[in-house]
PDB file of C-alpha atoms in Angstrom:
ATOM      1  CA  MET P  10      32.231 -44.971 -41.534  1.00 85.00           C
ATOM      2  CA  LYS P  11      30.123 -47.185 -43.299  1.00 87.00           C
ATOM      3  CA  THR P  12      31.362 -51.016 -44.831  1.00 87.00           C
ATOM      4  CA  LEU P  13      31.786 -50.527 -48.191  1.00 87.00           C
ATOM      5  CA  THR P  14      29.480 -53.004 -49.918  1.00 84.00           C
ATOM      6  CA  THR P  15      27.306 -52.256 -52.932  1.00 82.00           C
ATOM      7  CA  ASP P  16      24.081 -51.466 -50.700  1.00 85.00           C
ATOM      8  CA  SER P  17      25.978 -48.770 -48.360  1.00 86.00           C
ATOM      9  CA  ILE P  18      27.263 -47.675 -52.019  1.00 89.00           C
ATOM     10  CA  LYS P  19      23.952 -46.485 -53.133  1.00 90.00           C
ATOM     11  CA  ILE P  20      23.833 -43.516 -50.604  1.00 87.00           C
ATOM     12  CA  ALA P  21      26.813 -42.143 -52.181  1.00 91.00           C
ATOM     13  CA  LEU P  22      25.645 -42.316 -56.267  1.00 91.00           C
ATOM     14  CA  ASN P  23      25.631 -39.260 -58.152  1.00 91.00           C
ATOM     15  CA  ARG P  24      27.595 -37.196 -55.464  1.00 94.00           C
ATOM     16  CA  VAL P  25      30.610 -35.082 -55.798  1.00 96.00           C
ATOM     17  CA  GLY P  26      33.687 -34.932 -53.703  1.00 96.00           C
ATOM     18  CA  ILE P  27      36.031 -36.378 -51.797  1.00 97.00           C
ATOM     19  CA  TYR P  28      36.041 -39.931 -49.893  1.00 97.00           C
ATOM     20  CA  LYS P  29      37.780 -41.758 -47.912  1.00 97.00           C
ATOM     21  CA  ILE P  30      38.389 -45.536 -47.643  1.00 97.00           C
ATOM     22  CA  LYS P  31      39.992 -47.348 -44.594  1.00 97.00           C
ATOM     23  CA  ILE P  32      41.109 -50.949 -44.159  1.00 96.00           C
ATOM     24  CA  SER P  33      42.304 -51.712 -41.037  1.00 92.00           C
ATOM     25  CA  ASP P  34      43.839 -48.922 -39.521  1.00 93.00           C
ATOM     26  CA  LYS P  35      45.237 -47.548 -42.911  1.00 95.00           C
ATOM     27  CA  GLU P  36      43.246 -44.840 -45.061  1.00 96.00           C
ATOM     28  CA  TYR P  37      43.291 -43.778 -48.979  1.00 96.00           C
ATOM     29  CA  ILE P  38      41.770 -40.457 -50.054  1.00 96.00           C
ATOM     30  CA  GLY P  39      39.833 -40.202 -53.255  1.00 95.00           C
ATOM     31  CA  SER P  40      37.660 -37.585 -55.280  1.00 95.00           C
ATOM     32  CA  SER P  41      35.191 -38.282 -57.911  1.00 94.00           C
ATOM     33  CA  CYS P  42      32.169 -36.591 -59.979  1.00 94.00           C
ATOM     34  CA  ASN P  43      30.450 -40.034 -58.724  1.00 95.00           C
ATOM     35  CA  ILE P  44      31.320 -41.074 -55.819  1.00 96.00           C
ATOM     36  CA  GLY P  45      29.223 -44.108 -55.500  1.00 94.00           C
ATOM     37  CA  SER P  46      30.348 -45.198 -58.962  1.00 94.00           C
ATOM     38  CA  ARG P  47      33.610 -44.741 -58.085  1.00 95.00           C
ATOM     39  CA  LEU P  48      33.677 -46.722 -54.881  1.00 95.00           C
ATOM     40  CA  LYS P  49      31.868 -49.600 -56.676  1.00 94.00           C
ATOM     41  CA  HIS P  50      34.748 -49.372 -59.260  1.00 94.00           C
ATOM     42  CA  HIS P  51      36.985 -49.792 -56.215  1.00 95.00           C
ATOM     43  CA  LEU P  52      35.104 -52.570 -54.602  1.00 94.00           C
ATOM     44  CA  TRP P  53      34.707 -54.327 -57.964  1.00 94.00           C
ATOM     45  CA  SER P  54      38.596 -54.500 -58.998  1.00 95.00           C
ATOM     46  CA  LEU P  55      39.566 -55.192 -55.481  1.00 95.00           C
ATOM     47  CA  GLN P  56      37.516 -58.144 -55.488  1.00 95.00           C
ATOM     48  CA  HIS P  57      38.625 -59.208 -58.964  1.00 96.00           C
ATOM     49  CA  LEU P  58      42.452 -58.685 -57.817  1.00 94.00           C
ATOM     50  CA  LYS P  59      42.535 -55.970 -60.720  1.00 92.00           C
ATOM     51  CA  HIS P  60      42.663 -53.158 -58.300  1.00 90.00           C
ATOM     52  CA  HIS P  61      45.452 -50.074 -59.814  1.00 87.00           C
ATOM     53  CA  ASN P  62      46.915 -49.395 -56.120  1.00 89.00           C
ATOM     54  CA  ARG P  63      48.698 -52.716 -55.065  1.00 89.00           C
ATOM     55  CA  THR P  64      48.788 -51.287 -51.669  1.00 91.00           C
ATOM     56  CA  MET P  65      45.276 -51.261 -51.418  1.00 94.00           C
ATOM     57  CA  GLU P  66      44.748 -54.768 -53.242  1.00 93.00           C
ATOM     58  CA  ASN P  67      47.051 -56.363 -51.019  1.00 93.00           C
ATOM     59  CA  LEU P  68      45.387 -54.687 -47.389  1.00 95.00           C
ATOM     60  CA  PHE P  69      41.971 -56.189 -48.823  1.00 96.00           C
ATOM     61  CA  ASN P  70      43.488 -59.432 -49.772  1.00 96.00           C
ATOM     62  CA  LYS P  71      44.998 -59.812 -46.166  1.00 96.00           C
ATOM     63  CA  TYR P  72      41.836 -58.340 -44.081  1.00 96.00           C
ATOM     64  CA  GLY P  73      39.036 -58.894 -46.526  1.00 92.00           C
ATOM     65  CA  ILE P  74      35.650 -57.325 -47.464  1.00 90.00           C
ATOM     66  CA  ASN P  75      34.315 -57.217 -43.663  1.00 91.00           C
ATOM     67  CA  ASN P  76      37.091 -54.781 -42.686  1.00 93.00           C
ATOM     68  CA  ILE P  77      37.054 -51.933 -45.632  1.00 95.00           C
ATOM     69  CA  TYR P  78      34.767 -48.701 -44.758  1.00 96.00           C
ATOM     70  CA  PHE P  79      34.114 -45.468 -46.539  1.00 96.00           C
ATOM     71  CA  GLU P  80      32.822 -42.156 -45.680  1.00 95.00           C
ATOM     72  CA  ILE P  81      32.691 -39.053 -47.844  1.00 95.00           C
ATOM     73  CA  ILE P  82      34.440 -36.382 -46.615  1.00 96.00           C
ATOM     74  CA  GLU P  83      33.579 -33.701 -48.650  1.00 97.00           C
ATOM     75  CA  GLU P  84      31.175 -32.436 -51.051  1.00 97.00           C
ATOM     76  CA  CYS P  85      32.066 -29.808 -53.350  1.00 96.00           C
ATOM     77  CA  SER P  86      32.219 -28.825 -57.144  1.00 95.00           C
ATOM     78  CA  GLU P  87      33.516 -30.419 -59.759  1.00 93.00           C
ATOM     79  CA  GLU P  88      35.699 -27.387 -60.262  1.00 94.00           C
ATOM     80  CA  VAL P  89      37.752 -27.776 -56.851  1.00 94.00           C
ATOM     81  CA  LEU P  90      37.879 -31.367 -56.919  1.00 93.00           C
ATOM     82  CA  ILE P  91      41.703 -32.113 -57.578  1.00 92.00           C
ATOM     83  CA  GLU P  92      42.435 -29.414 -55.130  1.00 93.00           C
ATOM     84  CA  ARG P  93      40.689 -30.413 -52.439  1.00 95.00           C
ATOM     85  CA  GLU P  94      41.593 -33.979 -52.953  1.00 94.00           C
ATOM     86  CA  ALA P  95      45.341 -32.937 -52.755  1.00 91.00           C
ATOM     87  CA  PHE P  96      44.725 -30.889 -49.651  1.00 94.00           C
ATOM     88  CA  TYR P  97      43.227 -33.758 -47.967  1.00 95.00           C
ATOM     89  CA  ILE P  98      46.122 -35.958 -48.752  1.00 91.00           C
ATOM     90  CA  LYS P  99      48.855 -33.600 -48.137  1.00 89.00           C
ATOM     91  CA  THR P 100      46.780 -32.762 -44.954  1.00 92.00           C
ATOM     92  CA  LEU P 101      45.764 -36.409 -43.622  1.00 92.00           C
ATOM     93  CA  ASN P 102      48.745 -38.202 -45.415  1.00 91.00           C
ATOM     94  CA  PRO P 103      46.797 -41.586 -46.269  1.00 93.00           C
ATOM     95  CA  TYR P 104      48.976 -44.545 -46.196  1.00 92.00           C
ATOM     96  CA  ILE P 105      47.443 -46.193 -49.140  1.00 93.00           C
ATOM     97  CA  ASN P 106      48.143 -42.587 -51.030  1.00 87.00           C
ATOM     98  CA  HIS P 107      51.987 -42.670 -50.455  1.00 74.00           C
ATOM     99  CA  ILE P 108      52.568 -43.029 -54.141  1.00 60.00           C
ATOM    100  CA  LEU P 109      50.989 -39.791 -54.969  1.00 52.00           C
ATOM    101  CA  ASP P 110      52.140 -36.546 -55.122  1.00 52.00           C
ATOM    102  CA  PRO P 111      49.467 -33.906 -54.342  1.00 48.00           C
ATOM    103  CA  GLN P 112      51.264 -31.062 -56.042  1.00 51.00           C
ATOM    104  CA  SER P 113      51.496 -33.110 -59.219  1.00 51.00           C
ATOM    105  CA  LEU P 114      47.731 -33.839 -59.092  1.00 51.00           C
ATOM    106  CA  VAL P 115      46.910 -29.791 -58.675  1.00 52.00           C
ATOM    107  CA  LYS P 116      49.517 -29.109 -61.735  1.00 52.00           C
ATOM    108  CA  ASP P 117      47.581 -32.102 -63.792  1.00 57.00           C
ATOM    109  CA  GLU P 118      44.653 -30.247 -63.195  1.00 60.00           C
ATOM    110  CA  VAL P 119      45.466 -26.704 -64.148  1.00 59.00           C
ATOM    111  CA  TYR P 120      47.454 -28.416 -67.371  1.00 51.00           C
ATOM    112  CA  ARG P 121      44.198 -30.371 -68.660  1.00 59.00           C
ATOM    113  CA  LYS P 122      42.278 -27.313 -68.084  1.00 64.00           C
ATOM    114  CA  ARG P 123      44.665 -25.166 -69.695  1.00 60.00           C
ATOM    115  CA  ILE P 124      44.523 -27.629 -72.821  1.00 56.00           C
ATOM    116  CA  SER P 125      40.796 -27.800 -72.506  1.00 62.00           C
ATOM    117  CA  GLU P 126      40.248 -24.191 -73.040  1.00 65.00           C
ATOM    118  CA  SER P 127      42.719 -23.865 -75.846  1.00 60.00           C
ATOM    119  CA  ARG P 128      40.566 -26.377 -77.880  1.00 62.00           C
ATOM    120  CA  LYS P 129      37.606 -24.251 -77.274  1.00 66.00           C
ATOM    121  CA  LYS P 130      39.168 -21.399 -79.233  1.00 57.00           C
TER     122      LYS P 130
END
């Protein structure tokens, strides 16, 4: 795992897939069409006390910037991104994702695809 800094994030720019953030011994699983950009947003919002996940924000505030790490755990296509994220959340049961229901992620993606397809007609 690499330390989550603006310099280390550069390796993840424009990569599509699933990533893990680790603070102390707690983990978070996320997905993005541009992992580097998403990680930069996580870091910025944590540093400015504006992160949407209060658990992650609290851990960051407690352990500091020197104890936050990331890794890309799978690169995949955008078409299966949400499904793969749900798989890792269900399999790894990461502490910081405790508020997420992997099934709702899959259902939301199916719903979004149906709406998108209906608008194309």
